[in-house]
Amino acid sequence: MGFTGIIQSHIITCEIIGILFFAICLLLWKKIIQKPRLITLFKAAIGSLVLNASFLIPFIDYMKIGGIQATEANTHSYIQSEGILGSQLFSIFPHAYGRTYGIVEGAKSDEMSLCIGLPFLIGITLCFLYYINGRKEDKQEYKRNVSILIISGILIFMSTIYFPWDWLADKGRLMGLMVENIQYPWRLLGIISFFLSLLICSILIIIYKNNALLAKRLMLLIGASAIVGGGGIL
């Protein structure tokens, strides 16, 4: 049912979330391929379609009969040049305004910052340090956090110019259409932020159980980094 708000607000984001959901299902296929879970997923899919029928049916009708174009006329399948550069990805002091430019246009003074952000960089470092030191008290939490970290790493790679989007676009009409509708790889940053937020909260909760004072100091550090790093936004 969580797809409802996304479907009715931004179709492209719904497509991105759908692809990600499918990828997670493949990653966790052992847990997914169980009769009760499959039935639940089927019911959820049908429920989402029924719940959003008042939006989806007119939307499809307008596209087919009314001649409404849901995508831009100049949209193209080759989006790799619109990805994020490594130097952009790890910017510490971003600003939340401006335009976005592909690698062809080059760097511009009014370009919007596209980066992970200082709080998430601290969170990723904290996660690595915690588990490198062999702290694996709860194996279930450890597996979950490592899975989140791996998924986030893959998504970060997909948001850059180094991911072979153009190669994928040439692998059939359906794949080309999916890549075309994404338009900008940096759109994945929103999903990356969601996963990294889960990761940071999980690590802080684990640390809090063992050392409340240290956890509070880390919370203050991450909170302060968000304020300092987001100074341009404020």
mmCIF file of C-alpha atoms in Angstrom:
data_model
loop_
_atom_site.group_PDB
_atom_site.id
_atom_site.type_symbol
_atom_site.label_atom_id
_atom_site.label_comp_id
_atom_site.label_asym_id
_atom_site.label_seq_id
_atom_site.Cartn_x
_atom_site.Cartn_y
_atom_site.Cartn_z
ATOM 1 C CA MET A 1 0.000 0.000 0.000
ATOM 2 C CA GLY A 2 3.025 2.237 0.352
ATOM 3 C CA PHE A 3 3.058 2.653 -3.433
ATOM 4 C CA THR A 4 -0.214 4.585 -3.293
ATOM 5 C CA GLY A 5 1.234 7.970 -2.370
ATOM 6 C CA ILE A 6 4.086 7.531 -4.850
ATOM 7 C CA ILE A 7 1.823 6.531 -7.760
ATOM 8 C CA GLN A 8 -0.398 9.567 -7.314
ATOM 9 C CA SER A 9 2.439 12.055 -6.879
ATOM 10 C CA HIS A 10 5.296 11.032 -9.207
ATOM 11 C CA ILE A 11 5.021 8.188 -11.714
ATOM 12 C CA ILE A 12 8.762 8.032 -12.484
ATOM 13 C CA THR A 13 9.623 7.625 -8.796
ATOM 14 C CA CYS A 14 7.098 4.784 -8.647
ATOM 15 C CA GLU A 15 8.928 3.068 -11.506
ATOM 16 C CA ILE A 16 12.286 3.474 -9.755
ATOM 17 C CA ILE A 17 10.860 2.115 -6.492
ATOM 18 C CA GLY A 18 9.306 -0.799 -8.403
ATOM 19 C CA ILE A 19 12.646 -1.735 -9.987
ATOM 20 C CA LEU A 20 14.346 -1.493 -6.608
ATOM 21 C CA PHE A 21 11.632 -3.609 -4.987
ATOM 22 C CA PHE A 22 12.111 -6.274 -7.653
ATOM 23 C CA ALA A 23 15.884 -6.217 -7.098
ATOM 24 C CA ILE A 24 15.431 -6.644 -3.331
ATOM 25 C CA CYS A 25 13.070 -9.568 -3.945
ATOM 26 C CA LEU A 26 15.781 -11.220 -6.065
ATOM 27 C CA LEU A 27 18.349 -10.575 -3.340
ATOM 28 C CA LEU A 28 16.094 -12.067 -0.653
ATOM 29 C CA TRP A 29 14.536 -14.754 -2.845
ATOM 30 C CA LYS A 30 14.868 -17.469 -0.206
ATOM 31 C CA LYS A 31 12.605 -15.500 2.128
ATOM 32 C CA ILE A 32 10.253 -14.364 -0.636
ATOM 33 C CA ILE A 33 9.628 -17.792 -2.246
ATOM 34 C CA GLN A 34 7.287 -18.948 0.500
ATOM 35 C CA LYS A 35 3.578 -19.501 -0.027
ATOM 36 C CA PRO A 36 2.300 -17.156 2.751
ATOM 37 C CA ARG A 37 4.586 -14.309 1.612
ATOM 38 C CA LEU A 38 3.746 -14.785 -2.068
ATOM 39 C CA ILE A 39 0.028 -14.669 -1.252
ATOM 40 C CA THR A 40 0.562 -11.516 0.817
ATOM 41 C CA LEU A 41 2.516 -9.844 -2.002
ATOM 42 C CA PHE A 42 -0.204 -10.770 -4.506
ATOM 43 C CA LYS A 43 -2.920 -9.341 -2.254
ATOM 44 C CA ALA A 44 -0.881 -6.164 -1.721
ATOM 45 C CA ALA A 45 -0.417 -5.713 -5.481
ATOM 46 C CA ILE A 46 -4.132 -6.205 -6.197
ATOM 47 C CA GLY A 47 -5.045 -3.933 -3.282
ATOM 48 C CA SER A 48 -2.747 -1.171 -4.560
ATOM 49 C CA LEU A 49 -4.257 -1.377 -8.055
ATOM 50 C CA VAL A 50 -7.817 -1.260 -6.704
ATOM 51 C CA LEU A 51 -7.012 1.573 -4.310
ATOM 52 C CA ASN A 52 -5.463 3.639 -7.104
ATOM 53 C CA ALA A 53 -7.929 2.698 -9.853
ATOM 54 C CA SER A 54 -9.534 6.159 -9.690
ATOM 55 C CA PHE A 55 -6.172 7.618 -10.732
ATOM 56 C CA LEU A 56 -4.683 4.905 -12.962
ATOM 57 C CA ILE A 57 -7.695 4.304 -15.239
ATOM 58 C CA PRO A 58 -8.187 8.002 -16.195
ATOM 59 C CA PHE A 59 -4.405 8.408 -16.493
ATOM 60 C CA ILE A 60 -4.089 5.524 -18.967
ATOM 61 C CA ASP A 61 -7.205 6.691 -20.784
ATOM 62 C CA TYR A 62 -5.784 10.207 -21.222
ATOM 63 C CA MET A 63 -2.538 8.749 -22.551
ATOM 64 C CA LYS A 64 -4.215 6.388 -25.034
ATOM 65 C CA ILE A 65 -7.240 8.387 -26.181
ATOM 66 C CA GLY A 66 -6.711 11.947 -25.043
ATOM 67 C CA GLY A 67 -3.238 12.239 -26.535
ATOM 68 C CA ILE A 68 -1.689 13.304 -23.235
ATOM 69 C CA GLN A 69 2.100 12.806 -23.262
ATOM 70 C CA ALA A 70 3.436 11.657 -19.882
ATOM 71 C CA THR A 71 7.119 12.049 -20.800
ATOM 72 C CA GLU A 72 9.066 14.919 -22.341
ATOM 73 C CA ALA A 73 9.351 14.954 -26.119
ATOM 74 C CA ASN A 74 13.146 15.248 -26.015
ATOM 75 C CA THR A 75 13.629 12.356 -23.599
ATOM 76 C CA HIS A 76 16.243 9.877 -24.793
ATOM 77 C CA SER A 77 17.458 6.485 -23.639
ATOM 78 C CA TYR A 78 21.102 7.451 -23.206
ATOM 79 C CA ILE A 79 21.288 8.933 -19.725
ATOM 80 C CA GLN A 80 24.761 7.897 -18.574
ATOM 81 C CA SER A 81 26.183 11.386 -19.207
ATOM 82 C CA GLU A 82 23.603 12.748 -16.728
ATOM 83 C CA GLY A 83 25.113 10.740 -13.866
ATOM 84 C CA ILE A 84 27.058 12.112 -10.912
ATOM 85 C CA LEU A 85 30.824 12.558 -10.973
ATOM 86 C CA GLY A 86 32.889 11.138 -8.130
ATOM 87 C CA SER A 87 33.936 14.635 -7.069
ATOM 88 C CA GLN A 88 30.273 15.672 -6.830
ATOM 89 C CA LEU A 89 29.197 12.574 -4.936
ATOM 90 C CA PHE A 90 31.346 13.307 -1.886
ATOM 91 C CA SER A 91 30.749 17.061 -1.622
ATOM 92 C CA ILE A 92 30.500 18.155 2.013
ATOM 93 C CA PHE A 93 28.868 21.586 1.762
ATOM 94 C CA PRO A 94 26.009 21.322 -0.762
ATOM 95 C CA HIS A 95 23.359 23.860 -1.712
ATOM 96 C CA ALA A 96 19.809 22.887 -2.587
ATOM 97 C CA TYR A 97 19.141 25.133 -5.554
ATOM 98 C CA GLY A 98 20.213 25.479 -9.158
ATOM 99 C CA ARG A 99 20.007 23.348 -12.280
ATOM 100 C CA THR A 100 21.580 20.045 -13.213
ATOM 101 C CA TYR A 101 23.939 19.587 -16.126
ATOM 102 C CA GLY A 102 25.303 16.511 -17.858
ATOM 103 C CA ILE A 103 28.961 15.867 -18.439
ATOM 104 C CA VAL A 104 28.570 17.256 -21.982
ATOM 105 C CA GLU A 105 27.534 20.720 -20.695
ATOM 106 C CA GLY A 106 30.369 20.720 -18.164
ATOM 107 C CA ALA A 107 30.490 22.353 -14.721
ATOM 108 C CA LYS A 108 28.353 25.453 -14.173
ATOM 109 C CA SER A 109 28.266 27.969 -11.349
ATOM 110 C CA ASP A 110 24.514 27.533 -10.888
ATOM 111 C CA GLU A 111 24.610 23.742 -10.762
ATOM 112 C CA MET A 112 22.670 22.046 -7.975
ATOM 113 C CA SER A 113 24.739 19.934 -5.598
ATOM 114 C CA LEU A 114 24.293 16.196 -6.072
ATOM 115 C CA CYS A 115 25.935 14.320 -3.231
ATOM 116 C CA ILE A 116 25.450 11.798 -0.443
ATOM 117 C CA GLY A 117 25.914 14.391 2.295
ATOM 118 C CA LEU A 118 28.194 14.671 5.312
ATOM 119 C CA PRO A 119 25.843 12.960 7.835
ATOM 120 C CA PHE A 120 25.562 9.867 5.641
ATOM 121 C CA LEU A 121 29.315 9.777 5.026
ATOM 122 C CA ILE A 122 29.828 9.785 8.809
ATOM 123 C CA GLY A 123 27.174 7.064 9.153
ATOM 124 C CA ILE A 124 28.824 4.828 6.536
ATOM 125 C CA THR A 125 32.215 5.293 8.221
ATOM 126 C CA LEU A 126 30.669 4.503 11.615
ATOM 127 C CA CYS A 127 29.142 1.297 10.244
ATOM 128 C CA PHE A 128 32.429 0.151 8.749
ATOM 129 C CA LEU A 129 34.389 0.906 11.930
ATOM 130 C CA TYR A 130 31.821 -0.845 14.107
ATOM 131 C CA TYR A 131 31.823 -4.096 12.141
ATOM 132 C CA ILE A 132 35.529 -4.073 11.257
ATOM 133 C CA ASN A 133 36.193 -4.195 14.999
ATOM 134 C CA GLY A 134 34.266 -7.460 15.074
ATOM 135 C CA ARG A 135 31.136 -6.204 16.825
ATOM 136 C CA LYS A 136 28.434 -8.634 15.690
ATOM 137 C CA GLU A 137 26.329 -9.148 18.825
ATOM 138 C CA ASP A 138 23.084 -9.642 16.932
ATOM 139 C CA LYS A 139 23.620 -11.695 13.772
ATOM 140 C CA GLN A 140 20.192 -10.836 12.370
ATOM 141 C CA GLU A 141 20.856 -7.094 12.715
ATOM 142 C CA TYR A 142 24.340 -7.608 11.296
ATOM 143 C CA LYS A 143 23.011 -9.352 8.176
ATOM 144 C CA ARG A 144 20.311 -6.711 7.716
ATOM 145 C CA ASN A 145 22.739 -3.803 8.047
ATOM 146 C CA VAL A 146 25.288 -5.392 5.720
ATOM 147 C CA SER A 147 22.500 -5.986 3.168
ATOM 148 C CA ILE A 148 21.438 -2.331 3.435
ATOM 149 C CA LEU A 149 25.060 -1.248 3.039
ATOM 150 C CA ILE A 150 25.510 -3.416 -0.076
ATOM 151 C CA ILE A 151 22.249 -2.199 -1.637
ATOM 152 C CA SER A 152 23.208 1.416 -0.891
ATOM 153 C CA GLY A 153 26.634 0.877 -2.449
ATOM 154 C CA ILE A 154 25.072 -0.545 -5.621
ATOM 155 C CA LEU A 155 22.611 2.362 -5.834
ATOM 156 C CA ILE A 156 25.396 4.902 -5.303
ATOM 157 C CA PHE A 157 27.286 3.309 -8.196
ATOM 158 C CA MET A 158 24.131 3.395 -10.331
ATOM 159 C CA SER A 159 23.723 7.128 -9.691
ATOM 160 C CA THR A 160 27.128 7.934 -11.192
ATOM 161 C CA ILE A 161 28.365 8.337 -14.774
ATOM 162 C CA TYR A 162 30.387 5.138 -14.295
ATOM 163 C CA PHE A 163 27.345 2.836 -14.326
ATOM 164 C CA PRO A 164 26.689 1.446 -17.864
ATOM 165 C CA TRP A 165 23.246 2.980 -18.405
ATOM 166 C CA ASP A 166 23.841 3.471 -22.138
ATOM 167 C CA TRP A 167 24.834 -0.177 -22.512
ATOM 168 C CA LEU A 168 21.621 -1.262 -20.774
ATOM 169 C CA ALA A 169 19.562 1.063 -22.990
ATOM 170 C CA ASP A 170 20.732 -0.893 -26.044
ATOM 171 C CA LYS A 171 19.592 -4.243 -24.576
ATOM 172 C CA GLY A 172 16.089 -4.302 -25.958
ATOM 173 C CA ARG A 173 13.117 -1.976 -26.292
ATOM 174 C CA LEU A 174 11.742 -2.632 -22.793
ATOM 175 C CA MET A 175 15.074 -1.980 -21.099
ATOM 176 C CA GLY A 176 15.548 1.141 -23.201
ATOM 177 C CA LEU A 177 12.106 2.411 -22.160
ATOM 178 C CA MET A 178 12.853 1.807 -18.470
ATOM 179 C CA VAL A 179 16.181 3.630 -18.681
ATOM 180 C CA GLU A 180 14.563 6.449 -20.681
ATOM 181 C CA ASN A 181 11.910 7.028 -18.029
ATOM 182 C CA ILE A 182 14.484 7.293 -15.243
ATOM 183 C CA GLN A 183 15.978 10.258 -17.173
ATOM 184 C CA TYR A 184 18.500 11.234 -14.490
ATOM 185 C CA PRO A 185 20.539 8.673 -12.507
ATOM 186 C CA TRP A 186 20.881 11.135 -9.615
ATOM 187 C CA ARG A 187 17.203 10.536 -8.852
ATOM 188 C CA LEU A 188 18.405 7.444 -7.003
ATOM 189 C CA LEU A 189 19.880 9.703 -4.301
ATOM 190 C CA GLY A 190 16.474 9.898 -2.632
ATOM 191 C CA ILE A 191 16.305 6.126 -2.219
ATOM 192 C CA ILE A 192 19.946 6.050 -1.120
ATOM 193 C CA SER A 193 19.143 8.596 1.602
ATOM 194 C CA PHE A 194 16.282 6.405 2.837
ATOM 195 C CA PHE A 195 18.469 3.289 3.108
ATOM 196 C CA LEU A 196 21.370 5.114 4.731
ATOM 197 C CA SER A 197 18.976 6.684 7.263
ATOM 198 C CA LEU A 198 17.822 3.186 8.235
ATOM 199 C CA LEU A 199 21.444 2.072 8.522
ATOM 200 C CA ILE A 200 22.502 4.977 10.736
ATOM 201 C CA CYS A 201 19.492 4.584 13.039
ATOM 202 C CA SER A 202 20.123 0.847 13.362
ATOM 203 C CA ILE A 203 23.813 1.305 14.224
ATOM 204 C CA LEU A 204 23.058 4.043 16.749
ATOM 205 C CA ILE A 205 20.431 1.875 18.462
ATOM 206 C CA ILE A 206 22.918 -0.994 18.721
ATOM 207 C CA ILE A 207 25.582 1.307 20.171
ATOM 208 C CA TYR A 208 23.053 2.848 22.568
ATOM 209 C CA LYS A 209 22.317 -0.568 24.068
ATOM 210 C CA ASN A 210 26.002 -0.986 24.935
ATOM 211 C CA ASN A 211 27.101 2.597 25.579
ATOM 212 C CA ALA A 212 24.362 5.210 25.878
ATOM 213 C CA LEU A 213 26.761 8.132 26.360
ATOM 214 C CA LEU A 214 28.746 7.305 23.210
ATOM 215 C CA ALA A 215 25.542 6.903 21.202
ATOM 216 C CA LYS A 216 24.293 10.333 22.336
ATOM 217 C CA ARG A 217 27.599 11.935 21.346
ATOM 218 C CA LEU A 218 27.430 10.300 17.928
ATOM 219 C CA MET A 219 23.857 11.532 17.503
ATOM 220 C CA LEU A 220 25.012 15.066 18.298
ATOM 221 C CA LEU A 221 27.901 14.714 15.847
ATOM 222 C CA ILE A 222 25.659 13.526 13.012
ATOM 223 C CA GLY A 223 23.030 16.153 13.852
ATOM 224 C CA ALA A 224 25.642 18.913 13.895
ATOM 225 C CA SER A 225 27.092 17.689 10.583
ATOM 226 C CA ALA A 226 23.618 17.879 9.053
ATOM 227 C CA ILE A 227 23.285 21.516 10.177
ATOM 228 C CA VAL A 228 26.800 22.480 9.089
ATOM 229 C CA GLY A 229 26.634 20.559 5.822
ATOM 230 C CA GLY A 230 23.199 21.952 5.053
ATOM 231 C CA GLY A 231 24.174 25.536 5.736
ATOM 232 C CA GLY A 232 23.636 26.420 2.106
ATOM 233 C CA ILE A 233 20.134 24.988 2.283
ATOM 234 C CA LEU A 234 19.237 26.982 5.369
#
